Short mmCIF file of C-alpha atoms in Angstrom, two decimals:
data_model
loop_
_atom_site.label_atom_id
_atom_site.label_comp_id
_atom_site.label_asym_id
_atom_site.label_seq_id
_atom_site.Cartn_x
_atom_site.Cartn_y
_atom_site.Cartn_z
CA MET A 2 88.98 90.20 82.06
CA ALA A 3 89.25 90.89 78.33
CA ASP A 4 87.38 94.21 78.27
CA ASP A 5 88.95 97.02 76.22
CA ASP A 6 87.80 99.50 78.82
CA ILE A 7 89.65 97.92 81.72
CA ALA A 8 93.27 97.08 82.27
CA THR A 9 93.48 93.36 82.80
CA ARG A 10 97.08 92.38 83.10
CA ALA A 11 99.73 93.24 85.67
CA PRO A 12 102.92 94.95 84.41
CA GLU A 13 105.17 92.59 82.50
CA SER A 14 108.60 92.99 80.97
CA ASP A 15 111.49 90.78 79.93
CA ALA A 16 114.44 90.64 82.29
CA GLN A 17 116.70 92.35 79.76
CA GLU A 18 114.24 95.26 79.62
CA ALA A 19 114.29 95.81 83.35
CA ALA A 20 116.48 98.89 83.08
CA PRO A 21 114.64 102.24 83.19
CA THR A 22 112.98 103.20 79.93
CA GLU A 23 111.02 106.16 78.73
CA THR A 24 107.91 104.54 80.22
CA SER A 25 109.34 104.57 83.73
CA SER A 26 107.46 106.66 86.24
CA ALA A 27 109.13 109.91 87.19
CA ILE A 28 107.11 110.14 90.38
CA PRO A 29 109.12 109.52 93.57
CA GLY A 30 107.79 106.47 95.38
CA ASP A 31 105.83 105.20 92.40
CA SER A 32 106.26 101.83 90.75
CA ARG A 33 107.45 101.55 87.17
CA VAL A 34 104.71 101.57 84.58
CA ASP A 35 105.83 99.34 81.71
CA GLN A 36 104.25 99.27 78.28
CA GLY A 37 101.02 97.35 78.05
CA PRO A 38 97.90 97.31 80.25
CA ALA A 39 98.03 96.82 84.00
CA SER A 40 95.59 95.41 86.55
CA MET A 41 97.04 96.43 89.91
CA GLY A 42 100.02 98.53 90.85
CA GLU A 43 102.59 98.32 93.61
CA HIS A 44 100.51 100.69 95.71
CA CYS A 45 97.51 98.35 95.52
CA THR A 46 99.43 95.48 97.06
CA THR A 47 102.17 97.06 99.19
CA ASP A 48 101.88 99.37 102.18
CA ARG A 49 103.85 102.58 102.46
CA PRO A 50 105.79 103.07 105.72
CA THR A 51 103.37 103.83 108.55
CA PRO A 52 103.49 107.40 109.92
CA LEU A 53 105.69 107.51 113.00
CA GLY A 54 103.95 107.34 116.34
CA GLU A 55 100.56 106.30 114.96
CA THR A 56 98.84 103.10 116.06
CA PRO A 57 95.28 101.91 115.30
CA THR A 58 92.62 102.57 117.92
CA GLY A 59 89.83 100.31 116.64
CA GLU A 60 89.33 96.58 117.05
CA MET A 61 89.00 93.46 114.95
CA THR A 62 85.73 91.58 115.24
CA LYS A 63 83.48 89.45 113.04
CA PHE A 64 80.24 90.23 111.28
CA ALA A 65 78.54 87.29 109.55
CA ASP A 66 81.79 85.39 110.14
CA VAL A 67 83.77 87.97 108.15
CA ASP A 68 86.79 89.60 109.81
CA THR A 69 85.95 93.27 110.22
CA TYR A 70 87.80 96.26 111.63
CA ILE A 71 85.53 98.55 113.66
CA THR A 72 86.49 102.02 114.82
CA LYS A 73 84.12 104.48 116.49
CA PRO A 74 83.98 108.17 117.42
CA ALA A 75 85.13 108.82 120.97
CA ASP A 76 81.64 109.95 122.06
CA TYR A 77 79.69 107.08 120.49
CA PRO A 78 77.03 105.95 121.44
CA HIS A 79 76.31 109.01 123.57
CA SER A 80 76.23 111.20 120.47
CA PRO A 81 74.69 110.21 117.13
CA CYS A 82 76.99 109.40 114.22
CA LYS A 83 76.82 108.09 110.65
CA LEU A 84 78.00 104.67 109.53
CA LEU A 85 80.79 104.46 106.96
CA LEU A 86 81.73 101.32 105.04
CA LEU A 87 85.42 101.50 104.08
CA LEU A 88 86.63 99.18 101.30
CA THR A 89 90.38 98.72 100.99
CA GLY A 90 92.90 98.01 98.31
CA GLY A 91 94.66 94.65 98.08
CA THR A 92 96.56 95.14 101.35
CA GLY A 93 93.35 94.34 103.17
CA VAL A 94 91.77 94.77 106.55
CA HIS A 95 94.83 93.80 108.63
CA SER A 96 97.01 96.52 107.11
CA THR A 97 98.03 99.03 109.77
CA ASN A 98 97.77 101.87 107.27
CA ASN A 99 94.23 100.89 106.29
CA GLN A 100 93.24 100.71 109.94
CA LEU A 101 94.71 104.15 110.55
CA GLN A 102 92.82 105.43 107.51
CA ALA A 103 89.61 104.13 109.07
CA ASP A 104 90.53 105.79 112.37
CA LYS A 105 90.85 109.14 110.60
CA TYR A 106 87.23 108.95 109.48
CA ALA A 107 86.17 107.84 112.97
CA ALA A 108 87.90 110.88 114.43
CA GLU A 109 85.67 112.98 112.16
CA GLY A 110 82.47 111.48 113.55
CA PHE A 111 81.87 108.32 111.50
CA LEU A 112 81.39 104.82 112.88
CA VAL A 113 83.63 102.94 110.44
CA VAL A 114 83.15 99.33 109.36
CA MET A 115 86.05 97.92 107.29
CA PRO A 116 85.38 94.29 106.25
CA ASP A 117 87.77 91.72 104.84
CA GLN A 118 86.77 91.54 101.17
CA PHE A 119 89.24 88.73 100.50
CA ALA A 120 88.28 86.07 103.06
CA GLY A 121 91.78 86.14 104.55
CA ASP A 122 93.48 86.05 101.17
CA HIS A 123 94.95 89.55 100.80
CA ALA A 124 96.99 90.43 97.73
CA PRO A 125 100.33 88.58 97.47
CA GLY A 126 103.48 90.52 98.19
CA ASN A 127 101.88 92.68 100.89
CA ALA A 128 104.81 94.29 102.66
CA VAL A 129 106.04 97.74 103.56
CA SER A 130 107.71 99.39 100.59
CA THR A 131 110.73 101.63 100.68
CA GLU A 132 111.80 104.24 98.20
CA THR A 133 114.85 103.05 96.28
CA PRO A 134 115.63 105.41 93.41
CA GLU A 135 116.23 103.38 90.27
CA GLU A 136 119.28 105.42 89.35
CA ASN A 137 121.01 104.09 92.47
CA GLN A 138 120.45 100.46 91.51
CA SER A 139 123.02 98.39 89.69
CA LEU A 140 122.08 96.83 86.36
CA ILE A 141 122.06 93.40 88.01
CA ASP A 142 119.65 94.66 90.68
CA GLN A 143 117.41 96.10 87.99
CA VAL A 144 117.41 92.80 86.08
CA LYS A 145 116.53 90.93 89.28
CA GLN A 146 113.77 93.42 89.93
CA GLY A 147 112.42 92.86 86.42
CA ILE A 148 112.32 89.08 86.86
CA SER A 149 110.62 89.51 90.21
CA ALA A 150 108.05 91.84 88.66
CA VAL A 151 107.11 89.28 86.02
CA ALA A 152 106.64 86.60 88.69
CA LYS A 153 104.56 88.93 90.82
CA SER A 154 102.51 89.88 87.75
CA PHE A 155 101.48 86.26 87.24
CA THR A 156 100.72 85.82 90.95
CA ILE A 157 98.56 88.97 91.03
CA ASP A 158 96.61 87.80 87.98
CA MET A 159 95.88 84.50 89.72
CA TRP A 160 94.85 86.35 92.87
CA LEU A 161 92.48 88.61 90.93
CA ALA A 162 90.88 85.55 89.36
CA ARG A 163 89.97 84.41 92.89
CA HIS A 164 88.41 87.74 93.83
CA THR A 165 85.70 88.65 91.36
CA PRO A 166 82.36 90.37 92.06
CA GLU A 167 80.73 86.94 92.20
CA LYS A 168 82.97 86.14 95.18
CA VAL A 169 83.40 89.52 96.86
CA LEU A 170 79.88 90.94 96.81
CA PRO A 171 78.29 88.13 98.87
CA HIS A 172 80.84 88.79 101.65
CA LEU A 173 79.94 92.48 101.64
CA HIS A 174 76.20 91.78 101.54
CA ARG A 175 76.43 89.58 104.62
CA VAL A 176 78.45 92.18 106.50
CA LEU A 177 76.04 94.97 105.59
CA LYS A 178 73.07 92.96 106.74
CA ALA A 179 74.73 92.13 110.07
CA VAL A 180 75.93 95.70 110.55
CA ALA A 181 72.43 97.02 109.87
CA GLU A 182 71.21 95.04 112.86
CA GLU A 183 74.11 95.92 115.15
CA PHE A 184 74.34 99.62 114.36
CA ALA A 185 70.79 100.48 113.32
CA ASP A 186 71.09 103.77 115.20
CA ALA A 187 74.05 104.97 113.11
CA ILE A 188 72.38 103.96 109.85
CA ALA A 189 69.19 105.74 110.87
CA SER A 190 71.20 108.82 111.87
CA GLY A 191 72.73 109.06 108.39
CA GLY A 192 69.69 107.90 106.46
CA GLY A 193 71.69 104.99 105.06
CA VAL A 194 75.28 103.79 104.79
CA TYR A 195 78.12 105.95 103.51
CA THR A 196 80.99 104.30 101.69
CA VAL A 197 84.54 104.99 100.52
CA GLY A 198 86.58 102.70 98.32
CA TYR A 199 90.30 102.76 97.60
CA CYS A 200 91.97 100.94 94.68
CA PHE A 201 90.36 97.46 94.58
CA GLY A 202 87.59 98.62 96.92
CA ALA A 203 86.54 101.48 94.62
CA LYS A 204 84.81 99.11 92.19
CA TYR A 205 82.74 97.64 95.00
CA ALA A 206 81.78 101.05 96.36
CA LEU A 207 80.24 101.65 92.93
CA LEU A 208 78.55 98.25 92.74
CA LEU A 209 77.07 98.57 96.22
CA SER A 210 75.75 102.02 95.30
CA THR A 211 73.61 100.40 92.61
CA PRO A 212 69.97 99.73 93.56
CA PRO A 213 68.52 96.21 93.86
CA GLY A 214 67.80 94.59 90.53
CA LYS A 215 70.74 96.10 88.67
CA GLU A 216 73.45 95.16 91.15
CA ASP A 217 72.30 91.52 91.06
CA VAL A 218 74.36 91.00 87.89
CA ALA A 219 77.07 89.50 90.11
CA GLY A 220 75.03 88.30 93.06
CA GLU A 221 72.71 86.04 91.06
CA ASN A 222 75.66 83.90 90.00
CA ALA A 223 77.43 83.85 93.35
CA ASP A 224 78.25 80.45 94.84
CA ASP A 225 76.13 81.06 97.90
CA SER A 226 73.35 83.07 96.25
CA LYS A 227 70.71 80.54 97.35
CA VAL A 228 71.65 81.08 100.97
CA GLU A 229 71.45 84.83 100.48
CA GLU A 230 68.23 84.92 98.51
CA GLY A 231 66.61 88.30 99.03
CA ARG A 232 69.70 89.75 100.68
CA VAL A 233 69.99 92.73 98.29
CA GLN A 234 66.47 93.91 99.00
CA ASP A 235 67.13 93.72 102.74
CA LEU A 236 70.31 95.79 102.68
CA PRO A 237 70.45 99.42 103.79
CA LYS A 238 70.89 101.84 100.92
CA ILE A 239 74.14 103.63 100.19
CA LYS A 240 73.53 107.30 100.98
CA ALA A 241 76.71 108.72 99.41
CA GLY A 242 80.12 107.47 98.37
CA ALA A 243 83.64 108.45 97.39
CA ILE A 244 86.25 106.46 95.50
CA ALA A 245 89.98 106.97 95.05
CA HIS A 246 92.21 105.69 92.19
CA GLY A 247 90.11 102.65 91.41
CA THR A 248 91.36 99.47 89.75
CA GLN A 249 89.47 96.90 87.67
CA ILE A 250 86.69 99.44 87.05
CA THR A 251 84.73 99.22 83.80
CA LYS A 252 82.40 101.75 82.20
CA GLU A 253 79.51 99.44 83.03
CA ASP A 254 80.23 99.72 86.76
CA PHE A 255 78.83 103.26 86.63
CA ASP A 256 75.58 102.27 84.90
CA GLY A 257 73.30 101.89 87.88
CA VAL A 258 75.05 104.00 90.53
CA ALA A 259 72.36 105.88 92.46
CA ALA A 260 74.29 107.45 95.34
CA PRO A 261 76.03 110.84 95.08
CA MET A 262 79.64 110.03 94.23
CA PHE A 263 82.99 111.80 94.52
CA VAL A 264 85.80 110.50 92.30
CA VAL A 265 89.48 110.98 93.13
CA ALA A 266 91.81 110.05 90.30
CA VAL A 267 95.45 110.22 89.23
CA GLU A 268 96.35 111.94 85.99
CA ASP A 269 97.43 109.47 83.26
CA ASP A 270 96.68 106.46 85.48
CA PRO A 271 96.72 103.23 83.41
CA LEU A 272 94.94 101.42 86.26
CA PHE A 273 91.96 103.80 86.04
CA PRO A 274 92.01 104.89 82.37
CA GLU A 275 90.85 108.40 81.56
CA GLU A 276 88.26 107.19 79.08
CA VAL A 277 86.65 104.97 81.73
CA ARG A 278 86.58 107.76 84.30
CA ILE A 279 85.29 110.43 81.90
CA ASP A 280 82.60 108.15 80.52
CA GLY A 281 81.57 107.09 84.02
CA VAL A 282 81.28 110.63 85.37
CA LYS A 283 79.37 111.70 82.26
CA LYS A 284 76.99 108.76 82.63
CA MET A 285 76.27 109.56 86.29
CA LYS A 286 75.53 113.19 85.46
CA GLU A 287 73.28 112.20 82.55
CA ASN A 288 71.37 110.01 85.01
CA GLY A 289 70.78 113.07 87.17
CA LEU A 290 73.20 111.93 89.85
CA GLU A 291 75.17 114.44 91.89
CA CYS A 292 78.86 113.74 91.38
CA GLU A 293 82.20 115.50 91.34
CA GLU A 294 85.75 114.52 90.49
CA LYS A 295 89.26 115.72 91.21
CA VAL A 296 92.29 114.60 89.23
CA TYR A 297 95.73 114.87 90.84
CA PRO A 298 98.80 115.26 88.61
CA GLY A 299 102.29 114.08 89.52
CA VAL A 300 101.27 111.55 92.16
CA PRO A 301 101.37 107.71 92.11
CA HIS A 302 98.38 105.43 91.94
CA GLY A 303 97.45 104.69 95.55
CA PHE A 304 98.61 108.07 96.86
CA ALA A 305 95.39 108.70 98.80
CA VAL A 306 95.93 105.67 101.06
CA LEU A 307 97.58 106.64 104.33
CA GLY A 308 101.36 106.21 104.36
CA ASP A 309 104.59 108.20 104.45
CA TYR A 310 106.14 109.70 101.32
CA GLN A 311 109.32 111.74 100.98
CA ASP A 312 107.87 113.90 98.22
CA SER A 313 106.04 116.86 99.76
CA LYS A 314 103.70 117.13 96.76
CA ILE A 315 102.44 113.60 97.33
CA VAL A 316 102.07 114.29 101.06
CA GLU A 317 99.97 117.40 100.42
CA SER A 318 97.89 115.66 97.75
CA GLN A 319 97.19 112.80 100.16
CA LYS A 320 95.92 115.24 102.79
CA ASP A 321 93.86 117.13 100.24
CA ALA A 322 92.24 113.96 98.85
CA PHE A 323 91.18 112.92 102.35
CA GLU A 324 89.69 116.35 103.03
CA GLN A 325 87.86 116.29 99.69
CA MET A 326 86.37 112.85 100.32
CA LEU A 327 85.54 113.64 103.94
CA GLY A 328 83.90 116.95 102.98
CA TRP A 329 81.77 115.21 100.36
CA LEU A 330 80.52 112.61 102.85
CA LYS A 331 79.75 115.20 105.50
CA ALA A 332 77.88 117.36 102.98
CA HIS A 333 75.56 114.47 102.16
#
């Protein structure tokens, strides 16, 4: 995790520096961005309030012994549909907001498979956040918040160390192989699997979009690689993908991407540095890959994940990002 092109540490600050500084985010609902690199933000590990009156319509099941949320179009299997693999941020497969996000794609005609990338170990501190303007907090509250942030920073770093490509990719490979057998009709209808990745999941949408041989960089060293020998060659191909405000992404993650890719990003996002994004998009285009990007200013990292915000600009950007990603998938 010592790559110059990737942020590797969660936000840290001394308790006495917990008061707002010039590095504090001015975006309503965003977490403070302290000086120094960051690995995951508040929006990667904490759900926004769920939109009122909305409840998930899919179901939890297991594929290859991996907990998986499945949600289908209302007319499936009577009408053909495409299969979409949705990869979440740290809040994981049991997050109501993530399930509702999957339902939104299902309502647009996709059979959505959302697997548990973390083997039941979602990011620590997963809870519903509330907007508490820092100017309304007492100094003591701000100091307490600073101490808590340092503790959470350490915990997140430990959690990330448990969820590397060597650990996560084998889970996803097993799910894809099982899904290919269960929903062969949907994969055939789309000519492959479509994928979207948010925050943590964005990196894996890129890695899974890399053809066999190149993607094995992680799989060959996986703990259960012997059991899964040949699994990459047997997997359905990724037809097209879209990622939103990725974390832990390196320039090298774009090297072998072979599926058309849409990139949603946040302006001045330390979790998805501009130089990584620009280099990655340039590399995909140089490789003859169809790709587009859209950068949203004045919104927090994680804005594209379903959840309520008080700021109308964030609300509109969230809707627009979904429409952009959805349109890209449908066009391919």
